[in-house]
Short mmCIF file of C-alpha atoms in Angstrom, two decimals:
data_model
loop_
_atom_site.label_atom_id
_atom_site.label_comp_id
_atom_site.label_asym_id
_atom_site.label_seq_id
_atom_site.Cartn_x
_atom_site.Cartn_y
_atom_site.Cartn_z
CA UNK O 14 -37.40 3.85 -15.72
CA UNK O 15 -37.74 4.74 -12.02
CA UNK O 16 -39.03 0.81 -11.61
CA UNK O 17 -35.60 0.06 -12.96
CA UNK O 18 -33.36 2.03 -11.00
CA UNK O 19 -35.31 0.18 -8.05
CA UNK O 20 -34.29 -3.01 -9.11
CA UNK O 21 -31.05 -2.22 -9.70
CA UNK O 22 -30.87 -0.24 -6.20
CA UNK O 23 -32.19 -3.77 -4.79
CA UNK O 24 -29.89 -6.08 -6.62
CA UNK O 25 -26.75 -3.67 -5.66
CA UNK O 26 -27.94 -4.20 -2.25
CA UNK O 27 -28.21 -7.70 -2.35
CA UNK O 28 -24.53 -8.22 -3.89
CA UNK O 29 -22.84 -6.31 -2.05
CA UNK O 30 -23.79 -7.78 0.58
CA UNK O 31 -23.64 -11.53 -0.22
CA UNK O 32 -19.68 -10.37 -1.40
CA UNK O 33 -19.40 -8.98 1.91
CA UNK O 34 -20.80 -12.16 3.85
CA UNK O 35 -18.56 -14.39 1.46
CA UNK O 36 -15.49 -12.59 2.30
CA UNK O 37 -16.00 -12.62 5.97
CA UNK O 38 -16.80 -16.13 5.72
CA UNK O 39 -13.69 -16.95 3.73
CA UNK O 40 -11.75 -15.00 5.90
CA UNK O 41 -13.16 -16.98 8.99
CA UNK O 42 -12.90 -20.06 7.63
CA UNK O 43 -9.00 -19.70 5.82
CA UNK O 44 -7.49 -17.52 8.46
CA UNK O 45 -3.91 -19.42 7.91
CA UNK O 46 -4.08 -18.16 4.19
CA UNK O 47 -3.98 -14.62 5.01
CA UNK O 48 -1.80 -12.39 3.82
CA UNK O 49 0.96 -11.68 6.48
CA UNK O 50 0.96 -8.03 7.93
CA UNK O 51 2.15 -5.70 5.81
CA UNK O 52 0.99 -6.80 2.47
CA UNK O 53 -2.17 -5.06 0.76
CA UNK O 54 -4.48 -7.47 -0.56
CA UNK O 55 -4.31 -6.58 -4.05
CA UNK O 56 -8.12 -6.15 -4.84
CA UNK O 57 -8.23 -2.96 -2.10
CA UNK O 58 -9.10 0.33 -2.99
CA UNK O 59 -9.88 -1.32 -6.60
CA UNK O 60 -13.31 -0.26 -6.45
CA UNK O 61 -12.84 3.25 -6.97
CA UNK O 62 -11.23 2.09 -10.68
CA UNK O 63 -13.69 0.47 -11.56
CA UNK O 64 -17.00 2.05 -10.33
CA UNK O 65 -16.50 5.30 -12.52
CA UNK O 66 -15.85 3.50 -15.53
CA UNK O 67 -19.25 3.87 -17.20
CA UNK O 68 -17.99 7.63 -16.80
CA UNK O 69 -15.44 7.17 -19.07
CA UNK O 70 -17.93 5.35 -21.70
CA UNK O 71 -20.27 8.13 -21.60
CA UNK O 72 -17.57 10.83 -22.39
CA UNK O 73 -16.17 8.58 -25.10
CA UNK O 74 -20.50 8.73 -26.73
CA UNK O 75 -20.28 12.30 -25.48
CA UNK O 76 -17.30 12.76 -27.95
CA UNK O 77 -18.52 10.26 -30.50
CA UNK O 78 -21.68 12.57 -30.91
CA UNK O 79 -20.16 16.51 -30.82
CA UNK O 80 -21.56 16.79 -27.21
CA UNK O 81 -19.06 19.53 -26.36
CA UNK O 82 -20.39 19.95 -22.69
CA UNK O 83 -21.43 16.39 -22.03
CA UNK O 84 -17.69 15.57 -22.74
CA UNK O 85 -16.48 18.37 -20.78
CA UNK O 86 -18.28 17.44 -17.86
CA UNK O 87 -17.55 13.51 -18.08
CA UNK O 88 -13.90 14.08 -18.88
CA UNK O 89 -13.69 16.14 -15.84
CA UNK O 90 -15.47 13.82 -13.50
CA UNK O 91 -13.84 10.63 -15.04
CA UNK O 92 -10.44 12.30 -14.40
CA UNK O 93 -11.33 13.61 -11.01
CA UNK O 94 -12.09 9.60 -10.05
CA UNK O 95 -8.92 8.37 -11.44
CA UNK O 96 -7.21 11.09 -9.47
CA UNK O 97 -8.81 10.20 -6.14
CA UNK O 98 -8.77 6.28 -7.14
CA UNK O 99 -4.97 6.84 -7.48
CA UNK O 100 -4.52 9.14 -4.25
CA UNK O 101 -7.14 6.41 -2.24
CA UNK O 102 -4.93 3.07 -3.65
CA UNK O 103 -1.80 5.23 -2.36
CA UNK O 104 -2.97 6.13 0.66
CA UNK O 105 -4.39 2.71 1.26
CA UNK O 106 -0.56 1.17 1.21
CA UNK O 107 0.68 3.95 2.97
CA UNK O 108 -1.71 2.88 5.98
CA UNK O 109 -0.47 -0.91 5.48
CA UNK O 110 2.84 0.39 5.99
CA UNK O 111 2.16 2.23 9.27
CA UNK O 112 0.53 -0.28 10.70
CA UNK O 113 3.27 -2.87 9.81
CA UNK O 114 5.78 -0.82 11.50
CA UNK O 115 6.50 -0.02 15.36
CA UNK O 116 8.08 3.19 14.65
CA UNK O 117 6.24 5.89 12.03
CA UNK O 118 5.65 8.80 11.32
CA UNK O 119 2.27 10.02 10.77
CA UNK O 120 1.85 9.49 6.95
CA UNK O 121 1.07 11.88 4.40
CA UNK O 122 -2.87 12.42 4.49
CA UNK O 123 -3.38 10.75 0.65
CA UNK O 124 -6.61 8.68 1.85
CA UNK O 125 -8.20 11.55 3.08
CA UNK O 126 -7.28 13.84 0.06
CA UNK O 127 -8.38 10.45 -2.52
CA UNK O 128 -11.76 10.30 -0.41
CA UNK O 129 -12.14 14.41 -0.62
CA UNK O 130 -11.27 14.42 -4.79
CA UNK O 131 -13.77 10.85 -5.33
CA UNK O 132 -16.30 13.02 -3.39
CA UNK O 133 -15.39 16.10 -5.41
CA UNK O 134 -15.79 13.59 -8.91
CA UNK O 135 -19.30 12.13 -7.36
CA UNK O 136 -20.38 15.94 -7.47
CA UNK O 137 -19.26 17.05 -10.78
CA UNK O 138 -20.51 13.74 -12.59
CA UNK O 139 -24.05 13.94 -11.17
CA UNK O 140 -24.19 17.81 -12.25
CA UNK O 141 -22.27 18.51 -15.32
CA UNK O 142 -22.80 14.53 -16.57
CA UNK O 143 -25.84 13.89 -15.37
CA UNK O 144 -27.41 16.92 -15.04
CA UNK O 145 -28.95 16.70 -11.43
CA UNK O 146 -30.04 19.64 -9.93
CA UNK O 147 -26.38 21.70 -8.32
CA UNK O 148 -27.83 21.08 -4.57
CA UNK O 149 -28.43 17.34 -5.06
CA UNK O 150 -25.33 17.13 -6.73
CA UNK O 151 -23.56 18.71 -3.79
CA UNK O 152 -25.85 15.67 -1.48
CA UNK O 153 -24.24 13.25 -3.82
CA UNK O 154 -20.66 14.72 -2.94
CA UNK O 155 -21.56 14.65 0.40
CA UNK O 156 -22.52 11.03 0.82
CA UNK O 157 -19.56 9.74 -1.40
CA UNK O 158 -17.47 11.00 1.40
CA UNK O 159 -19.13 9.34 4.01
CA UNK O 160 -19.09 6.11 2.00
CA UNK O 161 -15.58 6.40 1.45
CA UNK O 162 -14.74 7.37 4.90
CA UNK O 163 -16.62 4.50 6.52
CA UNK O 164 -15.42 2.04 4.13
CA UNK O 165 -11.90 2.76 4.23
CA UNK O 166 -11.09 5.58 7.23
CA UNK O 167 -8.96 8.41 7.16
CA UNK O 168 -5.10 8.60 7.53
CA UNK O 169 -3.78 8.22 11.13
CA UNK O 170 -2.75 10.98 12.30
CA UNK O 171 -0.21 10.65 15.55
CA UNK O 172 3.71 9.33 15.34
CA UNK O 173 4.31 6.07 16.15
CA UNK O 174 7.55 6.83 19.14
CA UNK O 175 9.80 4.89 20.23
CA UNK O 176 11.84 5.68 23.52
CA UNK O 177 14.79 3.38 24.61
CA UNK O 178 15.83 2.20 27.84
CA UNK O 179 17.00 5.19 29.48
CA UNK O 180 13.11 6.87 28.70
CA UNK O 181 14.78 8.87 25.52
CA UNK O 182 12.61 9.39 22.61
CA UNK O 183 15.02 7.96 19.60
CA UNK O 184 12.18 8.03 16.87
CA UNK O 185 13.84 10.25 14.99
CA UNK O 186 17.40 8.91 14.87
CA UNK O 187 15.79 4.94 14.55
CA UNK O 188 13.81 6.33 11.44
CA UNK O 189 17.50 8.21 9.77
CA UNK O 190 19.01 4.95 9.97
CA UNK O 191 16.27 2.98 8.66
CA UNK O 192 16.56 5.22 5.48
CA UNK O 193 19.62 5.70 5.20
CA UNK O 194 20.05 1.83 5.03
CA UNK O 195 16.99 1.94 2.39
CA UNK O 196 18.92 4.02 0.62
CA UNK O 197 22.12 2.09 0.14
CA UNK O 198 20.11 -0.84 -0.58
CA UNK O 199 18.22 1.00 -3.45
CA UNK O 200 21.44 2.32 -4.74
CA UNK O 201 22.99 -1.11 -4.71
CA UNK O 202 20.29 -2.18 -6.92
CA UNK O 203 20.85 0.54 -9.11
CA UNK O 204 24.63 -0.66 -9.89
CA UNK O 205 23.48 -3.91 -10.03
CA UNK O 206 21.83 -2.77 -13.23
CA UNK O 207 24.90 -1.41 -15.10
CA UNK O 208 26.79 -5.30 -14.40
CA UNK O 209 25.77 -7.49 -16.83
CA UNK O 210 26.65 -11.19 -15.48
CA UNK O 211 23.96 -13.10 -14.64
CA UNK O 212 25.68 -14.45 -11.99
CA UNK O 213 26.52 -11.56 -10.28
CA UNK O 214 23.38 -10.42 -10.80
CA UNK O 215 21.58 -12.91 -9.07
CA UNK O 216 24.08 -12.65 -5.64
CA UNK O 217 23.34 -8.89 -5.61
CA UNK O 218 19.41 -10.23 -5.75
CA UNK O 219 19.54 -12.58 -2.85
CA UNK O 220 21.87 -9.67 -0.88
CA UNK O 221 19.46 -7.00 -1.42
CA UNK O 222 16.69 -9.16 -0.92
CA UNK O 223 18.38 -10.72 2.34
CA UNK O 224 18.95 -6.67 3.19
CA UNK O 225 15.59 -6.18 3.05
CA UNK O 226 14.54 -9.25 5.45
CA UNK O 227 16.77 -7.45 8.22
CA UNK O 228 15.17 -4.01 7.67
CA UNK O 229 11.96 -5.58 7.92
CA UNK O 230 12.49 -7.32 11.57
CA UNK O 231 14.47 -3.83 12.62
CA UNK O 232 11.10 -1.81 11.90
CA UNK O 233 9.49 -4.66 13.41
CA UNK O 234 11.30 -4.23 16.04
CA UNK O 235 13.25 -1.39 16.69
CA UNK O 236 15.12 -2.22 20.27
CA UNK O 237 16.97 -4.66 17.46
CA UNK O 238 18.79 -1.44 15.52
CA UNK O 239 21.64 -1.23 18.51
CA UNK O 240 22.55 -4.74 18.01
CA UNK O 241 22.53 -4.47 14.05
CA UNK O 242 24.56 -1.01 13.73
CA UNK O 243 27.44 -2.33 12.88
CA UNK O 244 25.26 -4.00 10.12
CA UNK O 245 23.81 -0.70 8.59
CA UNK O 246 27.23 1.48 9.50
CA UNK O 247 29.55 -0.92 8.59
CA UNK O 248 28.68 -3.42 6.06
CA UNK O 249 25.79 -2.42 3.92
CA UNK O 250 27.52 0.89 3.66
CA UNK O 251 30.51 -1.12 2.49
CA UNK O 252 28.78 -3.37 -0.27
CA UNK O 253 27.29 -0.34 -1.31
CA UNK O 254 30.54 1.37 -2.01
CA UNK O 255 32.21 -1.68 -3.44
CA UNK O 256 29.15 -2.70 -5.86
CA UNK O 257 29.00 0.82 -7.33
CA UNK O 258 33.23 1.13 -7.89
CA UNK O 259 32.63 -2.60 -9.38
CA UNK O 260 29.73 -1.34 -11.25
CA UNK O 261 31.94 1.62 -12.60
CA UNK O 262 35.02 -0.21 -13.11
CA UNK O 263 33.42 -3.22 -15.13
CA UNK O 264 32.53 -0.60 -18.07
CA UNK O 265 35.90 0.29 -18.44
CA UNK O 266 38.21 -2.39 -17.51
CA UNK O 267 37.32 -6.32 -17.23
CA UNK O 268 39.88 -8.55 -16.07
CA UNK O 269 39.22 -12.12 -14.61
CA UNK O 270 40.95 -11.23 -11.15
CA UNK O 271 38.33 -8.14 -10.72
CA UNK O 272 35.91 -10.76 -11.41
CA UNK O 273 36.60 -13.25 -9.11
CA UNK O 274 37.78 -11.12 -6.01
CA UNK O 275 34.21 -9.47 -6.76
CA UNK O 276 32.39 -12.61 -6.41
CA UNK O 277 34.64 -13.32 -3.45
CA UNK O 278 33.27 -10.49 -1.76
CA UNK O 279 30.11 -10.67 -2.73
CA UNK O 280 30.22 -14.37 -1.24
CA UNK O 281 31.10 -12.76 2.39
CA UNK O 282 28.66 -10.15 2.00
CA UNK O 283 25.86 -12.78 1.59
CA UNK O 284 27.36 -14.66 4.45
CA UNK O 285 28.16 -11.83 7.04
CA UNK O 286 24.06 -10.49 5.89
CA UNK O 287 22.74 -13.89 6.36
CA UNK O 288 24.42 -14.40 9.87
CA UNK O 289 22.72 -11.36 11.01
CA UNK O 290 19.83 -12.11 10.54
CA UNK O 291 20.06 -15.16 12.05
CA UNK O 292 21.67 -13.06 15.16
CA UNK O 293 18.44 -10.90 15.00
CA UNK O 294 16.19 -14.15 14.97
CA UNK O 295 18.00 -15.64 17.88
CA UNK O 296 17.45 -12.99 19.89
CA UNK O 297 13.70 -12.42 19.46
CA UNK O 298 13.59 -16.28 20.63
CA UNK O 299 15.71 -15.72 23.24
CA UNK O 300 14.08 -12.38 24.72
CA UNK O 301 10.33 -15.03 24.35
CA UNK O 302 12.39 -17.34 26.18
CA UNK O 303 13.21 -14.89 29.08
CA UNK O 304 9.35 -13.62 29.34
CA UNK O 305 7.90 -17.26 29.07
CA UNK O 306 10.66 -17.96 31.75
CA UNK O 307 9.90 -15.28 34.11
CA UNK O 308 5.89 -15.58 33.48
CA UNK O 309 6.13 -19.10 34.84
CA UNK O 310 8.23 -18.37 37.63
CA UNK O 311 5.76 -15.69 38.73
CA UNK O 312 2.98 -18.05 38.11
CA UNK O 313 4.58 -20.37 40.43
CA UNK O 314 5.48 -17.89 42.98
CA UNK O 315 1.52 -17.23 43.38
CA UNK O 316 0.51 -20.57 43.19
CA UNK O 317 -1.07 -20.59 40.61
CA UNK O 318 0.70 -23.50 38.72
CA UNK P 10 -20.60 0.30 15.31
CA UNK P 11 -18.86 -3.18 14.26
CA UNK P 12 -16.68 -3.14 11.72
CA UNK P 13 -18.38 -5.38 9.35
CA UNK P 14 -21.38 -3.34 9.27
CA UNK P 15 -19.48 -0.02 9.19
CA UNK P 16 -17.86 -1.47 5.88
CA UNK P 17 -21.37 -2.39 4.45
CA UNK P 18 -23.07 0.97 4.63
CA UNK P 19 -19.74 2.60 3.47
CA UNK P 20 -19.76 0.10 0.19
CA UNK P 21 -23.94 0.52 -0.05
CA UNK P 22 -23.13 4.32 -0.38
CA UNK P 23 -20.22 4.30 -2.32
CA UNK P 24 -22.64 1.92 -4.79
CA UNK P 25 -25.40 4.38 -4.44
CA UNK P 26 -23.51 7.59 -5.34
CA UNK P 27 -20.50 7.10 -6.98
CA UNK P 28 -22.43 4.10 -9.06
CA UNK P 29 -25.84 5.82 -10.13
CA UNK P 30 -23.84 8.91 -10.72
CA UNK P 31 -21.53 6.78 -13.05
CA UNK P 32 -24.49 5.57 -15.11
CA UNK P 33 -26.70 8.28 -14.80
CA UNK P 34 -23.68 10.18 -17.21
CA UNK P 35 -24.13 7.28 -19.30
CA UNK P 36 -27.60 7.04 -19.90
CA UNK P 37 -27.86 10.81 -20.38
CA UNK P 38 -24.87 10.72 -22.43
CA UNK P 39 -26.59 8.12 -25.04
CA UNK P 40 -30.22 9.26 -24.51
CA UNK P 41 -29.63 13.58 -24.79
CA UNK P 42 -27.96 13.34 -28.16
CA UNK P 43 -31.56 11.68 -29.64
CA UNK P 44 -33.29 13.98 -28.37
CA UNK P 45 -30.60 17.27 -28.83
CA UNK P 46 -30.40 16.20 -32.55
CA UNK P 47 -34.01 16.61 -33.62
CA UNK P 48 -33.94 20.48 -32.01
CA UNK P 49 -31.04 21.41 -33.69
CA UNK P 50 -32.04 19.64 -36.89
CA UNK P 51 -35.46 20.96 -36.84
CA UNK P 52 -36.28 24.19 -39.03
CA UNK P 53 -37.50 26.96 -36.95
CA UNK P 54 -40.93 28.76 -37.21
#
């Protein structure tokens, strides 16, 4: 048995890290493939679902067999993992997302608390499931943590701030707006649901999703928000108020003139959102123009070009 | 430490905890009910 383990310990080894070497190597190798900032690969923090699942085996034998306090124990360690699986995967995106943006807050410490309940599960399963011995359950625990904290890190824990030209910190206010617009594009979705023309439907899509494109360059880049507020005061606002009377209106009355003065405004919306971010575009080449411009000119100047 | 090798010992111990402790459960799981049975089968005295 304890020749086993071994070669199990040894083969573990040995995959892991061949995975590891393939990944870096496939990263190395495909770097124009990779996802673009922002976006978690799909397979992280999967791990942690799948690792525990012989847990979940042995509780269903445990139960199969009237093993009262096998099951107990398994259940609660299987459910403990799932927990802290759930918490890690969450906290995992939640990190993606702060890193994506410019201006954060801190986020809500869900990696550390998945890491803390996996550890928590590693400690329970090896006692209660496996029966070790409380104090090398409690070692188990312990180096669970340290796994998970070296694999994936604990939550950041400082603000992201953002001060504008005059040296005043607008964090706060740029982060209101950026949910408030979030909001009414959310809540233009949910009308969207209660009209049912597949036309219509599919404007609202490509308006929400073009929405979405312009909230993603303002977090990107915050200086941006002055030059789109009449954007997020102004005409999201608007759609949102005219999609949801629409949305209300359709139920109860339906007349062809509705209909088309809808799709007549939807047709501006799409236009007026696409210009902007076109505006938005423009000016992050322009503002590379200006530094590429004033780098060479200081390049010159020295004499170095 | 670099981060590749960081990542390795963090997925070597997550393997070695959270995976022997996974099929430790099992094992004892299918192996304790062969040999609970017998004891509480068995006729005392």
């Amino acid at each position: 048995m304890g020749r086993l383990l071994l070669w199990v310990g040894v083969v573990l080894v040995l995959l892991t890290t061949l995975i590891l070497l393939l990944k870096w190597k496939i990263e190395t190798m495909a770097e124009r493939y990779r996802l673009p900032s922002g976006q978690l690969p799909s397979a992280k923090g999967m791990l942690m679902f799948l690792l525990p699942l012989p847990v979940l085996f042995a509780a269903i034998t445990s139960l199969a067999r009237g093993q009262l306090l096998n099951l107990l124990g398994d259940a609660a360690g299987y459910g403990l993992f799932l927990g802290g699986a759930l918490l890690l995967r969450r906290g995992l995106l939640l990190a993606v997302d702060y890193d994506r943006r410019r201006v954060a807050k801190a986020p809500l410490p869900f990696k550390t608390l998945g890491c803390g309940v996996i550890a928590l599960a590693t400690g329970v399963t090896a006692w209660l499931g496996a029966g070790q011995n409380p104090l090398v359950a409690v070692a188990f625990g312990l180096a669970a943590l340290l796994g998970c904290y070296l694999s994936y890190g604990f939550d950041p824990r400082t603000a992201k701030r953002f001060t504008d030209r005059d040296g005043v910190d607008v964090t706060d206010r740029v982060l209101e707006a950026l949910t408030q617009a979030e909001n009414s594009i959310a809540a233009i979705e949910q009308a969207s649901r209660d009209i049912r023309n597949t036309e219509l439907n599919n404007r609202l899509r490509r308006i929400t999703a073009l929405a979405r494109q312009i909230l993603k360059l303002l977090e990107e880049d915050p200086r941006d928000l002055r030059r789109a507020r009449k954007f997020l005061n102004v005409y999201l606002d608007g759609a949102k108020q005219v999609v949801e009377g629409y949305a209300k209106t359709h139920a109860r009355v339906s007349t062809p003139e509705l209909e088309d003065n809808f799709r007549r405004v939807l047709s501006t919306i799409e236009d007026v959102f696409q210009e902007q971010q076109q505006k938005l575009l423009e000016t992050d080449v322009t503002d590379l123009d200006v530094q590429i411009e004033v780098l060479a000119t200081q390049l010159k100047r020295e004499g170095v070009v | 430490m670099p981060d590749f090798l960081r990542k390795l010992i963090g997925l070597l111990l997550i393997f070695a905890t959270v995976g022997v402790a996974s099929c430790q459960a099992l094992v004892a799981s299918c192996s304790s009910s062969s040999a609970s049975a017998p004891t509480v089968l068995t006729p005392r005295g």
